[in-house]
Coordinates of C-alpha atoms in Angstrom, one line a residue:
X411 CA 214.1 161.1 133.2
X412 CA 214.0 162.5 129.8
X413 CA 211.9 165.4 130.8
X414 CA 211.7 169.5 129.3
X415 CA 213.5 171.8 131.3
X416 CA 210.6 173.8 132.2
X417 CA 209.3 171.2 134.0
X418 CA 211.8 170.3 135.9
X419 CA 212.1 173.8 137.1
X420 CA 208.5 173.7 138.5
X421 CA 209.3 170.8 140.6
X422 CA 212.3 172.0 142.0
X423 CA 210.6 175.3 142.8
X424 CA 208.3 173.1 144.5
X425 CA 210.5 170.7 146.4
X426 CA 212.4 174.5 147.4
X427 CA 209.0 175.5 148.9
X428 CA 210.5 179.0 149.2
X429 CA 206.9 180.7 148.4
X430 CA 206.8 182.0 152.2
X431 CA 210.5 183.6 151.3
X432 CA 209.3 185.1 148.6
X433 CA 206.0 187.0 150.3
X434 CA 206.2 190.7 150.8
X435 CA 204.5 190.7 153.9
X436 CA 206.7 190.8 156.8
X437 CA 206.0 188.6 160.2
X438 CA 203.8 190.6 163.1
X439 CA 203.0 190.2 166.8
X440 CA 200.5 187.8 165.7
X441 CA 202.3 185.5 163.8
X442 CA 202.4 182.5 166.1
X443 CA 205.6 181.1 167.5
X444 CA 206.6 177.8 168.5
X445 CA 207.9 175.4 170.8
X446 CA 211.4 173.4 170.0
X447 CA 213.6 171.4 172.6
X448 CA 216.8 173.3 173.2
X449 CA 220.2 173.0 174.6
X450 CA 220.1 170.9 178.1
X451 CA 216.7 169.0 176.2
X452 CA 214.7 172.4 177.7
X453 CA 212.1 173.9 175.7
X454 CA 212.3 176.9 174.2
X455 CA 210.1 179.3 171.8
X456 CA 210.7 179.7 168.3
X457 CA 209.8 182.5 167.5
X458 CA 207.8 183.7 163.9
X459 CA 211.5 185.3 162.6
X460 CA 213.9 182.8 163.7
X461 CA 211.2 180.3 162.2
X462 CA 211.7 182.5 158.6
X463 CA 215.4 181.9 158.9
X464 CA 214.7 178.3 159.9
X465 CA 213.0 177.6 156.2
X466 CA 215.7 179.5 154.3
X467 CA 218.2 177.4 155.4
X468 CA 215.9 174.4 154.8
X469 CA 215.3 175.9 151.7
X470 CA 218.8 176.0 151.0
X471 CA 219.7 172.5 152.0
X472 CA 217.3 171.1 149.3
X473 CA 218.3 173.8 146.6
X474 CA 221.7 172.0 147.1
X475 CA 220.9 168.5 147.3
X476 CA 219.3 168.9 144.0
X477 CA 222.2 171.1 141.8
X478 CA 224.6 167.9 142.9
X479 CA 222.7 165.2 142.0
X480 CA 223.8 165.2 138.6
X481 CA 225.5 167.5 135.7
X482 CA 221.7 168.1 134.2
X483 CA 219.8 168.8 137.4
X484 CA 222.8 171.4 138.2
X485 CA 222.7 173.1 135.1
X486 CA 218.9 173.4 135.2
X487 CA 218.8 174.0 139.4
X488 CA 221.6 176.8 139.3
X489 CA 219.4 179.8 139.7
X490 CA 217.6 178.4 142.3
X491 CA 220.7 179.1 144.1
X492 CA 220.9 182.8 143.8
X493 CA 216.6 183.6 144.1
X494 CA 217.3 184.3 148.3
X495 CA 220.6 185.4 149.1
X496 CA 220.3 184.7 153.1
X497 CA 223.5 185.2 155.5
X498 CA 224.0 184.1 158.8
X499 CA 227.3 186.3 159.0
X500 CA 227.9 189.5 157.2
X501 CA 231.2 188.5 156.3
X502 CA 230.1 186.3 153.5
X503 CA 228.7 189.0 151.9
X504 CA 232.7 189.4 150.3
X505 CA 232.8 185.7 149.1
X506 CA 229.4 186.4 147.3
X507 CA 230.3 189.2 145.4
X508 CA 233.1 187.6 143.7
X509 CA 231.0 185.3 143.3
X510 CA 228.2 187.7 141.3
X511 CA 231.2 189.7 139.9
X512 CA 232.7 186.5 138.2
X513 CA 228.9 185.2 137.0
X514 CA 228.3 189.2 135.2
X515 CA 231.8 189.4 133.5
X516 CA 231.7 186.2 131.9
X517 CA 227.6 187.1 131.0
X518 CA 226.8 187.6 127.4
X519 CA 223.4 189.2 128.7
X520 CA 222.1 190.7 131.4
X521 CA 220.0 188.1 132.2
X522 CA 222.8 184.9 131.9
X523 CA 223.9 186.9 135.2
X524 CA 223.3 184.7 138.5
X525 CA 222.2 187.9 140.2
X526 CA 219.9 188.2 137.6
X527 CA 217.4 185.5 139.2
X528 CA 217.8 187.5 143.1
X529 CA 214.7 188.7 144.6
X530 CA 215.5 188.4 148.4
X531 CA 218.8 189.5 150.2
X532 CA 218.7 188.8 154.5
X533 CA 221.3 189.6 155.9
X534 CA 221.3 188.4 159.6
X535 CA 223.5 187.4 162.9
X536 CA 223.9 185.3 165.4
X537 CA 226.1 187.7 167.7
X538 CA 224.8 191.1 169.0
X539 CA 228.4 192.5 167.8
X540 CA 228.2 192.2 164.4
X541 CA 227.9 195.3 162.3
X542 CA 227.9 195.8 158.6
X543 CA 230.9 198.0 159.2
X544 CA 233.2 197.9 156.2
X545 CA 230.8 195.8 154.2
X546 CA 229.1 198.6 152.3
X547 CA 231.2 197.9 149.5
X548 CA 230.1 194.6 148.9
X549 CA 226.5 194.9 149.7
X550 CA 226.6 197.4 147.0
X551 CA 228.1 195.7 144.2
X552 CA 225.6 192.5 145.0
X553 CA 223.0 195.1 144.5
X554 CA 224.0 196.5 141.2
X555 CA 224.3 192.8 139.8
X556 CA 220.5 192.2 141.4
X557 CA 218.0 194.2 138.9
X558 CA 214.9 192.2 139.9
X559 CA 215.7 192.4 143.8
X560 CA 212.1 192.7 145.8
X561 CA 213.0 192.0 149.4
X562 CA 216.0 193.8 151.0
X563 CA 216.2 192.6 154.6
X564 CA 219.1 193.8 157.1
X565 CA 219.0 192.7 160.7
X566 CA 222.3 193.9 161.7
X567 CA 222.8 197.3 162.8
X568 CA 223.9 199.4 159.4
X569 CA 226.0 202.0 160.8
X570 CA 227.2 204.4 158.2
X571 CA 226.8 201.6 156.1
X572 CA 223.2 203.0 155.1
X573 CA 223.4 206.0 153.6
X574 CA 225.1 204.4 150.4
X575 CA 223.4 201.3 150.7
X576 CA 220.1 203.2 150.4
X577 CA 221.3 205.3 147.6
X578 CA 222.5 201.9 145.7
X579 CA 218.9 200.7 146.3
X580 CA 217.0 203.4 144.7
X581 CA 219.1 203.1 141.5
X582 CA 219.4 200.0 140.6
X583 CA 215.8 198.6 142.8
X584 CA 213.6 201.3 142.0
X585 CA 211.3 199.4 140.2
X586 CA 211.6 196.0 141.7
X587 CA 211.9 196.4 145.5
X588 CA 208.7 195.7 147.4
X589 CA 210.1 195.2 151.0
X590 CA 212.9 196.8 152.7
X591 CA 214.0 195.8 156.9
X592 CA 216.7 198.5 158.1
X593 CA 218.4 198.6 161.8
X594 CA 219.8 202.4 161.6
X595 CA 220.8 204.4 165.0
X596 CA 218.6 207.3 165.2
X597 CA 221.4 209.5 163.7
X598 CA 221.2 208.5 160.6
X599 CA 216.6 209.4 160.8
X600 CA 217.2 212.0 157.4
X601 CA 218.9 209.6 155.6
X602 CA 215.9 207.2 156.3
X603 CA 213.2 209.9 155.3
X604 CA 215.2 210.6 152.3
X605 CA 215.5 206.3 151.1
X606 CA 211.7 206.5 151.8
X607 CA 211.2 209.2 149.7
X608 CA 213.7 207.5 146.8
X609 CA 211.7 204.5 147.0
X610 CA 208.1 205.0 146.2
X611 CA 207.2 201.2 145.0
X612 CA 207.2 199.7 148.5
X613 CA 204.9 197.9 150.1
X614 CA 206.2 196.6 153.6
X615 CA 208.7 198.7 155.8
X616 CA 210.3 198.1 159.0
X617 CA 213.0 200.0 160.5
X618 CA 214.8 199.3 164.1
X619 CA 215.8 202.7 165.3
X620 CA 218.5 202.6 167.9
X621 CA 220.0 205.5 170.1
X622 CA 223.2 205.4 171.7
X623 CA 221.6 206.4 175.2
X624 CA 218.0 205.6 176.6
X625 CA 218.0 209.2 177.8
X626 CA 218.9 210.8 175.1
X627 CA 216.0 212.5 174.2
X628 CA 217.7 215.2 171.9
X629 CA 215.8 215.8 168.6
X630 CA 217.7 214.9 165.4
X631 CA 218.5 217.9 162.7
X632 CA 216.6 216.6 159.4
X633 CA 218.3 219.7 157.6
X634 CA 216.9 219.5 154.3
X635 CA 214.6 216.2 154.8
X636 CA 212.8 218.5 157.5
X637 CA 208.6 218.5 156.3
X638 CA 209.7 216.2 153.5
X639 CA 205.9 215.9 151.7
X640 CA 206.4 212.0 151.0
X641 CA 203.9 209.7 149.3
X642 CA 204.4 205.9 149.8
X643 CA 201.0 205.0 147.5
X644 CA 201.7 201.2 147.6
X645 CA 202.9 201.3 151.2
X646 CA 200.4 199.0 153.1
X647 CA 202.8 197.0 155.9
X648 CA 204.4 200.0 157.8
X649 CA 206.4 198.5 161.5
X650 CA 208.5 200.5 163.8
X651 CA 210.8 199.5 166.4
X652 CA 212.8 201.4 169.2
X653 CA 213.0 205.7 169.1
X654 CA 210.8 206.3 166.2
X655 CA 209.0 209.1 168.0
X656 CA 210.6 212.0 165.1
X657 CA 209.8 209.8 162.7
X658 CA 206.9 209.4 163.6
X659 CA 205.9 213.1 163.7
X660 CA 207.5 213.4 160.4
X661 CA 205.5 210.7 158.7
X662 CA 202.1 212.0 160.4
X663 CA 202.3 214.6 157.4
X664 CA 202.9 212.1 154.5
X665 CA 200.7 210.3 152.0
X666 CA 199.7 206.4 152.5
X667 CA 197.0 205.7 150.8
X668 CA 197.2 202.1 151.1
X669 CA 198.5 201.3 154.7
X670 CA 196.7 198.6 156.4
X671 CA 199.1 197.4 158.8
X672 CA 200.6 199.2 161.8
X673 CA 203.0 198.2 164.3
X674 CA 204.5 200.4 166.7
X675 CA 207.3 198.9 169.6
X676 CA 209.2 201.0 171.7
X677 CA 210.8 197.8 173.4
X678 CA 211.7 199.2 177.3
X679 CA 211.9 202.7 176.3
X680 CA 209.6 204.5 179.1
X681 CA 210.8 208.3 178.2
X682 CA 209.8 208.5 174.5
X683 CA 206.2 209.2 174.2
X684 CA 205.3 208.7 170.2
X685 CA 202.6 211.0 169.3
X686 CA 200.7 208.1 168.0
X687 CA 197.4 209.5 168.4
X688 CA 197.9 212.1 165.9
X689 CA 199.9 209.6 163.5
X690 CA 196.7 207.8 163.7
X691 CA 193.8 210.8 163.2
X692 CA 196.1 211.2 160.1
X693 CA 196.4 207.6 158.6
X694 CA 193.9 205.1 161.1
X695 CA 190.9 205.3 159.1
X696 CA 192.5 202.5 156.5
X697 CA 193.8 200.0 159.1
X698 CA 192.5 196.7 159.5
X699 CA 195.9 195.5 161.8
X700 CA 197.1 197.7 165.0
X701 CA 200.1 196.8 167.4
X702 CA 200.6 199.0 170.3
X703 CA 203.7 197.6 172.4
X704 CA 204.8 200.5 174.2
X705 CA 205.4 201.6 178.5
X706 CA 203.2 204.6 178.3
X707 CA 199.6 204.7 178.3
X708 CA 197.8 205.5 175.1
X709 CA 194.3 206.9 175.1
X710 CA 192.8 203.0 174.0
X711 CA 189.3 204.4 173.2
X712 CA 190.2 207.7 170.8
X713 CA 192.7 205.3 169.4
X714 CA 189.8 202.6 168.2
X715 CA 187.3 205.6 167.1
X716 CA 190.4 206.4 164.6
X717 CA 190.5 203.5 163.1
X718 CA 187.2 201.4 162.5
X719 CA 188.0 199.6 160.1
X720 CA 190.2 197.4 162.2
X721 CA 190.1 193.7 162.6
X722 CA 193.6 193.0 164.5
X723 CA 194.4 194.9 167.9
X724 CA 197.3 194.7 170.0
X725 CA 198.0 197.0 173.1
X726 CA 199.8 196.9 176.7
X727 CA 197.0 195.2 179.4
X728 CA 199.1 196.3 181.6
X729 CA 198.2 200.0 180.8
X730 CA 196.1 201.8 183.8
X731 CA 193.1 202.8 181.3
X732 CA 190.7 203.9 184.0
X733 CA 191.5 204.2 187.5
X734 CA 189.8 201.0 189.6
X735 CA 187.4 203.5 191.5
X736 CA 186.1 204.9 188.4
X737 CA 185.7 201.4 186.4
X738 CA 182.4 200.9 184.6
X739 CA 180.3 197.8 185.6
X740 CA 179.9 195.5 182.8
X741 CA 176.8 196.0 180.5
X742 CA 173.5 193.4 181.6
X743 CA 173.4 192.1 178.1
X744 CA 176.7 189.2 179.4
X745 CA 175.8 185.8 179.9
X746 CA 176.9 185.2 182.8
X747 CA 176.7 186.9 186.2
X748 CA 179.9 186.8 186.6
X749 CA 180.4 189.3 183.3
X750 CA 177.8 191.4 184.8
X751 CA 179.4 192.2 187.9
X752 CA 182.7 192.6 186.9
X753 CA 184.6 195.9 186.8
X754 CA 186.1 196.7 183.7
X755 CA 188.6 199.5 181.6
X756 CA 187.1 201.6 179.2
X757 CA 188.3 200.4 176.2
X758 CA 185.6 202.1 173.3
X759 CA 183.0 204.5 173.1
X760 CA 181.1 202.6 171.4
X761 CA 181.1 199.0 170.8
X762 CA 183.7 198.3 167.4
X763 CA 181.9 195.6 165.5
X764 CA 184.9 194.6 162.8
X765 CA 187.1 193.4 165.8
X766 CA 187.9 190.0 165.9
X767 CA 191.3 189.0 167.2
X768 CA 192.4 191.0 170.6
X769 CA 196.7 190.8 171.7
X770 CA 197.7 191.6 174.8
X771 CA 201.3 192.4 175.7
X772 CA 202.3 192.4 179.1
X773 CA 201.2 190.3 181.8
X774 CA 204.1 189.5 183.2
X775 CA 203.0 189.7 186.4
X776 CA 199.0 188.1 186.0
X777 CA 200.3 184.4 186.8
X778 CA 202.4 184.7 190.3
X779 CA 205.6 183.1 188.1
X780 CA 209.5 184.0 186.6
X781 CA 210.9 187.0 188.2
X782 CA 208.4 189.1 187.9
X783 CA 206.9 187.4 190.8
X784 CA 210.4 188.0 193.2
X785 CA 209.7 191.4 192.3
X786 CA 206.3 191.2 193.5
X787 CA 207.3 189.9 196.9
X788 CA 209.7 192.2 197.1
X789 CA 207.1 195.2 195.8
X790 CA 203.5 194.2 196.6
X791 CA 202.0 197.6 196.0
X792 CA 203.6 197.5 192.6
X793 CA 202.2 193.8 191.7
X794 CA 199.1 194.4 192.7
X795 CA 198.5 197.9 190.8
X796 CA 199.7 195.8 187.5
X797 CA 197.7 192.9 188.2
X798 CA 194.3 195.0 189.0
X799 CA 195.1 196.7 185.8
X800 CA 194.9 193.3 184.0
X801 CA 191.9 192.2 185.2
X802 CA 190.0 195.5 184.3
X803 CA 191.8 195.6 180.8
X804 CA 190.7 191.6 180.7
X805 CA 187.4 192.3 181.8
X806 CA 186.8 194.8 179.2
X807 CA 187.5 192.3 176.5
X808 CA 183.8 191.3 175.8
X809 CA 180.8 191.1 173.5
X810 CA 179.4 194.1 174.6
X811 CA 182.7 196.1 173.6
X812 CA 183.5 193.9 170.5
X813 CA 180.5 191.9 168.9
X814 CA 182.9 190.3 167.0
X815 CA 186.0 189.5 169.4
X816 CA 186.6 185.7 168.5
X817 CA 190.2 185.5 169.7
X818 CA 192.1 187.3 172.6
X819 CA 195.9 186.3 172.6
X820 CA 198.3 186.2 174.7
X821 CA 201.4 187.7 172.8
X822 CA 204.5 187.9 175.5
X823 CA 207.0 184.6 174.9
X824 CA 208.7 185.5 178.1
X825 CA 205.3 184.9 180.1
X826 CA 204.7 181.5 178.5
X827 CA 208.6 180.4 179.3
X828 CA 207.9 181.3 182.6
X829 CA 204.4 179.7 182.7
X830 CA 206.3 176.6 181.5
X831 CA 209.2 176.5 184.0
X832 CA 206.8 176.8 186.7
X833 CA 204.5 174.4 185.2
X834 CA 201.5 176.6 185.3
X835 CA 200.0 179.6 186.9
X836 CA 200.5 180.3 190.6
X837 CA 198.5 178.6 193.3
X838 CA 200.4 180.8 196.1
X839 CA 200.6 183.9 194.0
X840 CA 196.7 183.9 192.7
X841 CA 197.9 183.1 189.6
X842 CA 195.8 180.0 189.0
X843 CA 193.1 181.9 190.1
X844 CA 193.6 184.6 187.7
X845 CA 193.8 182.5 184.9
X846 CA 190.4 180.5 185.6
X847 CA 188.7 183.6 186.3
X848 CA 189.4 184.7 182.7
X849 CA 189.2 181.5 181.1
X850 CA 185.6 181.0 182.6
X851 CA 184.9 184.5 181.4
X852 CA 186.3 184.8 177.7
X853 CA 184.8 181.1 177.2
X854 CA 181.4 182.0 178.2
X855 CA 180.9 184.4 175.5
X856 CA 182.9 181.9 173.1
X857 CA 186.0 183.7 173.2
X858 CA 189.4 182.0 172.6
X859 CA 191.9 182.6 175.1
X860 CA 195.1 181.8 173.6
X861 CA 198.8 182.4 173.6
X862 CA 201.8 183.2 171.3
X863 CA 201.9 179.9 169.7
X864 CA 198.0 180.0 169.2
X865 CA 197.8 177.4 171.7
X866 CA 195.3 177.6 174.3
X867 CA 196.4 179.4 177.4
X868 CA 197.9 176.8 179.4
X869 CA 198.4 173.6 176.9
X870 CA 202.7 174.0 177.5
X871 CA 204.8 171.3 175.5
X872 CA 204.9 167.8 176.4
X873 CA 207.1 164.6 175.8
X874 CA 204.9 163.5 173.3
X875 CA 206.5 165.6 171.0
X876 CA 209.9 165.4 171.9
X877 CA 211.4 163.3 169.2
X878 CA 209.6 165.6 166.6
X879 CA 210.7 168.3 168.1
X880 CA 214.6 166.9 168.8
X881 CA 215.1 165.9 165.1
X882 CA 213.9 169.8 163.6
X883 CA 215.9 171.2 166.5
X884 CA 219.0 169.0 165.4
X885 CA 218.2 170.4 161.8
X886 CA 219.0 173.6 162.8
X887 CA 222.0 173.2 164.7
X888 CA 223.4 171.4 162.1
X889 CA 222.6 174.0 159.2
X890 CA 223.9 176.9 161.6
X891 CA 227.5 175.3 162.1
X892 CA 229.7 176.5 160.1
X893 CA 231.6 173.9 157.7
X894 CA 228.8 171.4 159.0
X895 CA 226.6 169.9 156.0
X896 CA 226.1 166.5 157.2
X897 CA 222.0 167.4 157.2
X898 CA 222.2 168.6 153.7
X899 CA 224.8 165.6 152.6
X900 CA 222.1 162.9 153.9
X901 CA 219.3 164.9 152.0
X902 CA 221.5 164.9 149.0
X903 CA 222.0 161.0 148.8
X904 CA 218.2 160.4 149.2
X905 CA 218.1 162.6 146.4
X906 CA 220.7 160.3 143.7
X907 CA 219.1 158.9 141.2
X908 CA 219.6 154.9 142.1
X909 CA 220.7 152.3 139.2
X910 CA 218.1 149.3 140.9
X911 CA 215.2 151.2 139.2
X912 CA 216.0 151.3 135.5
X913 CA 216.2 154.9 134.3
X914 CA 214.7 156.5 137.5
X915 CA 211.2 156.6 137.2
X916 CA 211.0 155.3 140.7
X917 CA 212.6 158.6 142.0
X918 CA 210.6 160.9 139.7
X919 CA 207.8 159.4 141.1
X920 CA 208.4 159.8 144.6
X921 CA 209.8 162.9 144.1
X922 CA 206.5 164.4 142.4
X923 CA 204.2 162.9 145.4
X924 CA 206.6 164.4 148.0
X925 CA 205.9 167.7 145.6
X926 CA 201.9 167.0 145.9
X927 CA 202.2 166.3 149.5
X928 CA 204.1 169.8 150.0
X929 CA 201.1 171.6 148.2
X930 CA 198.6 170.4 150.0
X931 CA 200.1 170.9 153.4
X932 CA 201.1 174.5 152.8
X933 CA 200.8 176.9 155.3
X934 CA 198.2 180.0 154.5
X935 CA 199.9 183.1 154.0
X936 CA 200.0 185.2 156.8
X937 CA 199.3 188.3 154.7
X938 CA 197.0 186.5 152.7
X939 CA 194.1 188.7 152.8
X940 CA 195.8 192.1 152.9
X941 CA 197.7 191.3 149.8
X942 CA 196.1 188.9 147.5
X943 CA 195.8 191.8 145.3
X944 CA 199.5 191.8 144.7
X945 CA 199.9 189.0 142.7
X946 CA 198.8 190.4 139.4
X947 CA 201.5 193.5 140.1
X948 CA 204.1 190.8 140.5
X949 CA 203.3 189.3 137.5
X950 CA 202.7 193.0 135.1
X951 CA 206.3 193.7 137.1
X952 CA 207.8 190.4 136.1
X953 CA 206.7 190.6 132.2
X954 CA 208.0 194.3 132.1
X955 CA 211.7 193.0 133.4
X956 CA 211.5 190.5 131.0
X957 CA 215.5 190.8 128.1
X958 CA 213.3 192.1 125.3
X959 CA 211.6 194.7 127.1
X960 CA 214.3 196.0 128.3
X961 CA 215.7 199.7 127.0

C-alpha cells in the first residue's frame, strides 16, 4: 500500500463523508425527518438536526478507525480529527483545549497547529440543564488556535458566555466564518446586533432567543446598538427562533442583499406579535424560501405579494385567514366538482406562479387523534373552529392559487407520532374523513400530499424495516454512551490491514469501491441550489489562508 500521501488523504476524506458537515446551509422546516425504532422497540422521528449529529458521530467513528490502523495511516489521518470539533457535553470543551494548547506550543508554524485544519465547532446536549456557564474560557482559546473556522454552532444556552465568545469570533474568524447558531436569552439582543455587525462575511444565521418569562413583554435597552445601520451583503440563510420580535424591528432597517431564506418560529409564544409584515416589505422581494411558524395570524396574501420570487412556503393552517361566512368559492377552472364547490381561505391576490412546495404547520387537531383530540371532547367549539380553519386553508391550496404547487407537506412531527400511535386518522373523530377529502383533492390536480419525512400522508413505519432501523438506532446509542466504543472498535478491526492478502491490496481495493459506492449514493445538498455559487468563494477563501500568503 505504497501509495502518495495525497492520495490517501482523498480517500479518507471520502470514507469520512463529512461533505454534509461541512455545508454552510443550515437544516429547515423542510428538511425531511425520519423514522428509527426507539426505546421499548417504539418508533420515533428523527428529526433533520439530531440526523446532523447522527453523521458527526458516524463521521467520527470512521475518522478513528482509520488513525489506528497503523503508525502511517495515523500520521497521514491526524487532521481529519480536528476538521469538526462536535460535543455532546460542554464539559469537554476543557480537555480539548489542552489538547489545541499542547498541538500550537510544540508548532513550528502556524499551520503544523491541529486547530489549524478546524472548520466546524458544535457544541451540543443531551440535558436541558446544561449551560456553557464557566466555559467561556475555553471556547475562547479553541477559537484563537482555529484561524480557518467557518461553522460556529452552539446549541446550549450561552448565558454571559456570549458576549466574549462573540468578540473572540470577530477577531480571530473574521474572514473565515460562514455560519454561526447562537441560543442567547433576550437580554443579551445588543450584544447580538453588535456580533452581527462584527461579522460581515456570513452567510447562514440562526439565533434561539429565550426570555426568562412568557409574559415578559418589556422591550430591551439597545443603548448604543439602538438603529445600528448593519449590512450583512453575503447573508442569504437568516432563521429565528423564540422572542425575536426587537430584533426583528431592528433588522427591518438593515442591508441584505443576498437573503434568500427566511424562517421565523415563535414556538408557543401567543403574546409576541413580530412585525413580520414590514420585515418583509423591507427584505421579501429576494426570497425564494419562507417559514411562518407562529400562534398569531399573519396577513397570508400581503405576505405572498412581498415576496414573488418565492418557491418554498410554510405558514400555520390552523390560522383563521377568512372567516367561514365570508370564504370564496373555488374558481371553475378545478378539475373536479368537488374543487369547484369547495370553500376556501384567501390565500393570494393573485395567483403566485413560482410556488411549488406548500408546508403546513399545525394540524393537530385535523385527524381526531393524540391529545389534541381529549381536548376536543372536552372543547368541541374549539375543535371544530381549528378544524374548519384547516379545511378552508387546505382548500385554498390549488392550481388556481398556485400554478405551480407540486408538493404540500405536512411539517408537525408531533401529528405524525400521534397518527402512528393511533394507527391512522380517526374514523370516530372525522379524521379519516378529513384526510380522504384532501387526499382526493390535492391528488386530482397532481398535488403531493406528504408529511415530515416526505412520505406520503399516511404511509407510517412498518416491520419491514425494523432490523434496518434497530441496527442504525443501536449505532447511536452506542456512540452517545460515554466510555462506550464498541461500534467504533468493530469498525476499526474491519479496517486492519490483514496478513492472508500479501501486502494489502485486497483491502485497498475494497476500501476504494466502498469509497465509489459512497459517491454515488450521496445525498443532494439540501441548499444545493441557493448556494452552488459558494463554492468558488470557498476555494478564493481557502488559497488566500494558504502559509505563504499569510502577513
Amino acid at each position: 500500500m505504497d501509495l502518495p500521501s495525497e492520495i490517501w488523504t482523498q480517500i479518507f476524506d471520502i470514507a469520512a463523508d463529512e461533505d454534509v458537515i461541512f455545508q454552510y446551509g443550515l437544516p429547515t422546516m423542510m428538511s425531511e425527518s425520519t423514522w428509527v425504532k426507539g426505546f421499548a422497540s417504539k418508533w420515533a422521528l428523527r428529526r433533520p438536526s439530531d440526523t446532523l449529529n447522527f453523521i458527526q458521530r458516524r463521521s467520527y467513528a470512521t475518522k478513528k478507525a482509520i488513525i489506528s490502523t497503523c503508525k502511517s495511516w495515523h500520521r497521514i489521518g491526524a487532521e481529519l480529527m480536528f476538521r469538526c470539533l462536535f460535543f455532546n457535553e460542554p464539559k469537554n470543551l476543557l480537555s480539548l483545549c489542552a489538547t489545541l494548547d499542547s498541538s500550537s506550543s510544540a508548532a513550528t508554524t502556524i499551520s503544523s497547529s491541529l486547530g489549524w485544519w478546524t472548520k466546524r465547532i458544535h457544541v451540543c446536549r443531551h440535558s436541558r440543564s446544561i449551560t456553557m456557564q464557566g466555559l467561556d474560557e475555553a471556547l475562547k482559546s479553541i477559537i484563537k488556535h482555529c484561524p480557518n473556522l467557518e461553522i460556529f454552532i452552539i446549541d446550549v444556552p450561552m448565558g454571559e458566555t456570549f458576549g466574549p465568545v462573540a468578540d473572540t469570533l470577530a477577531t480571530y474568524a473574521l474572514k473565515s466564518l460562514r455560519t454561526v447558531h447562537w441560543h442567547v436569552s433576550c437580554e443579551l439582543l445588543p450584544k447580538v446586533i453588535w456580533a452581527l455587525d462584527s461579522l460581515p462575511s456570513v452567510i447562514c444565521a440562526h439565533i434561539d432567543f429565550e426570555s426568562k418569562s412568557d409574559d415578559d413583554q418589556e422591550g430591551v435597552p439597545l443603548g448604543s446598538a439602538a438603529d445600528l445601520q448593519i449590512s450583512l451583503p453575503h447573508l442569504q440563510q437568516l432563521s429565528l427562533r423564540g422572542l425575536f420580535g426587537q430584533f426583528i424591528e431592528e433588522a427591518t432597517g438593515w442591508t441584505f442583499p443576498s437573503l434568500q431564506c427566511a424562517s421565523f418560529d415563535s414556538i408557543n409564544h401567543r403574546h409576541d406579535q413580530p412585525d413580520i409584515v414590514s420585515f418583509l416589505t423591507a427584505h421579501g422581494a429576494g426570497l425564494t424560501y419562507l417559514d411562518l411558524n407562529c400562534i398569531p395570524t399573519l396577513d397570508v396574501p400581503e405576505v405572498l405579494d412581498l415576496c414573488p420570487k418565492l418557491i418554498s412556503f410554510s405558514f400555520n393552517a390552523d390560522w383563521r385567514l377568512q372567516p367561514p361566512e365570508e370564504a370564496m368559492p373555488a374558481s371553475g377552472s378545478l378539475t373536479t366538482a368537488m374543487a369547484t364547490t369547495e370553500p376556501m381561505s384567501t390565500l393570494v391576490h393573485t395567483a403566485h406562479p413560482n410556488i411549488r412546495v406548500i408546508g403546513l404547520h399545525g394540524l393537530m387537531y385535523a385527524f381526531g387523534v393524540g391529545y389534541a383530540a381529549q381536548y376536543a371532547a372536552e372543547d368541541p367549539l374549539r375543535g371544530h373552529v381549528i378544524g374548519r380553519s384547516n379545511d378552508l386553508n387546505v382548500a385554498a391550496l390549488n392550481k388556481t392559487n398556485f400554478p405551480g404547487l407540486q408538493t404540500v407537506r405536512a411539517l408537525s412531527s408531533a401529528m405524525l407520532r400521534d397518527l402512528n400511535d393511533a394507527d391512522g386518522p380517526s374514523e370516530e373523530g372525522g379524521g379519516m374523513a378529513r384526510y380522504d377529502k384532501w387526499w382526493d383533492m390535492l391528488t386530482a390536480q397532481g398535488i403531493r400530499l406528504e408529511d415530515c419525512t416526505g412520505a406520503l400522508l399516511g404511509t407510517l413505519p412498518n416491520d419491514e424495516a425494523e432490523d434496518v432501523a434497530e441496527e442504525e438506532e443501536d449505532e447511536d446509542e452506542d456512540e452517545d454512551s460515554e466510555g462506550d466504543w464498541e461500534e467504533e472498535e468493530e469498525v476499526e478491526s474491519e479496517l486492519i490491514p490483514s496478513q492472508e492478502h500479501g501486502h494489502g491490496i485486497e483491502e485497498l481495493r475494497e476500501l476504494l469501491d466502498q469509497c465509489r459506492w459512497m459517491e454515488k449514493t450521496r445525498e443532494p445538498s439540501i441548499f444545493a441550489s441557493m448556494f452552488r455559487e459558494l463554492e468558488e468563494k470557498r476555494l478564493l477563501l481557502t488559497s488566500s489562508l494558504l502559509p505563504g500568503s499569510l502577513i
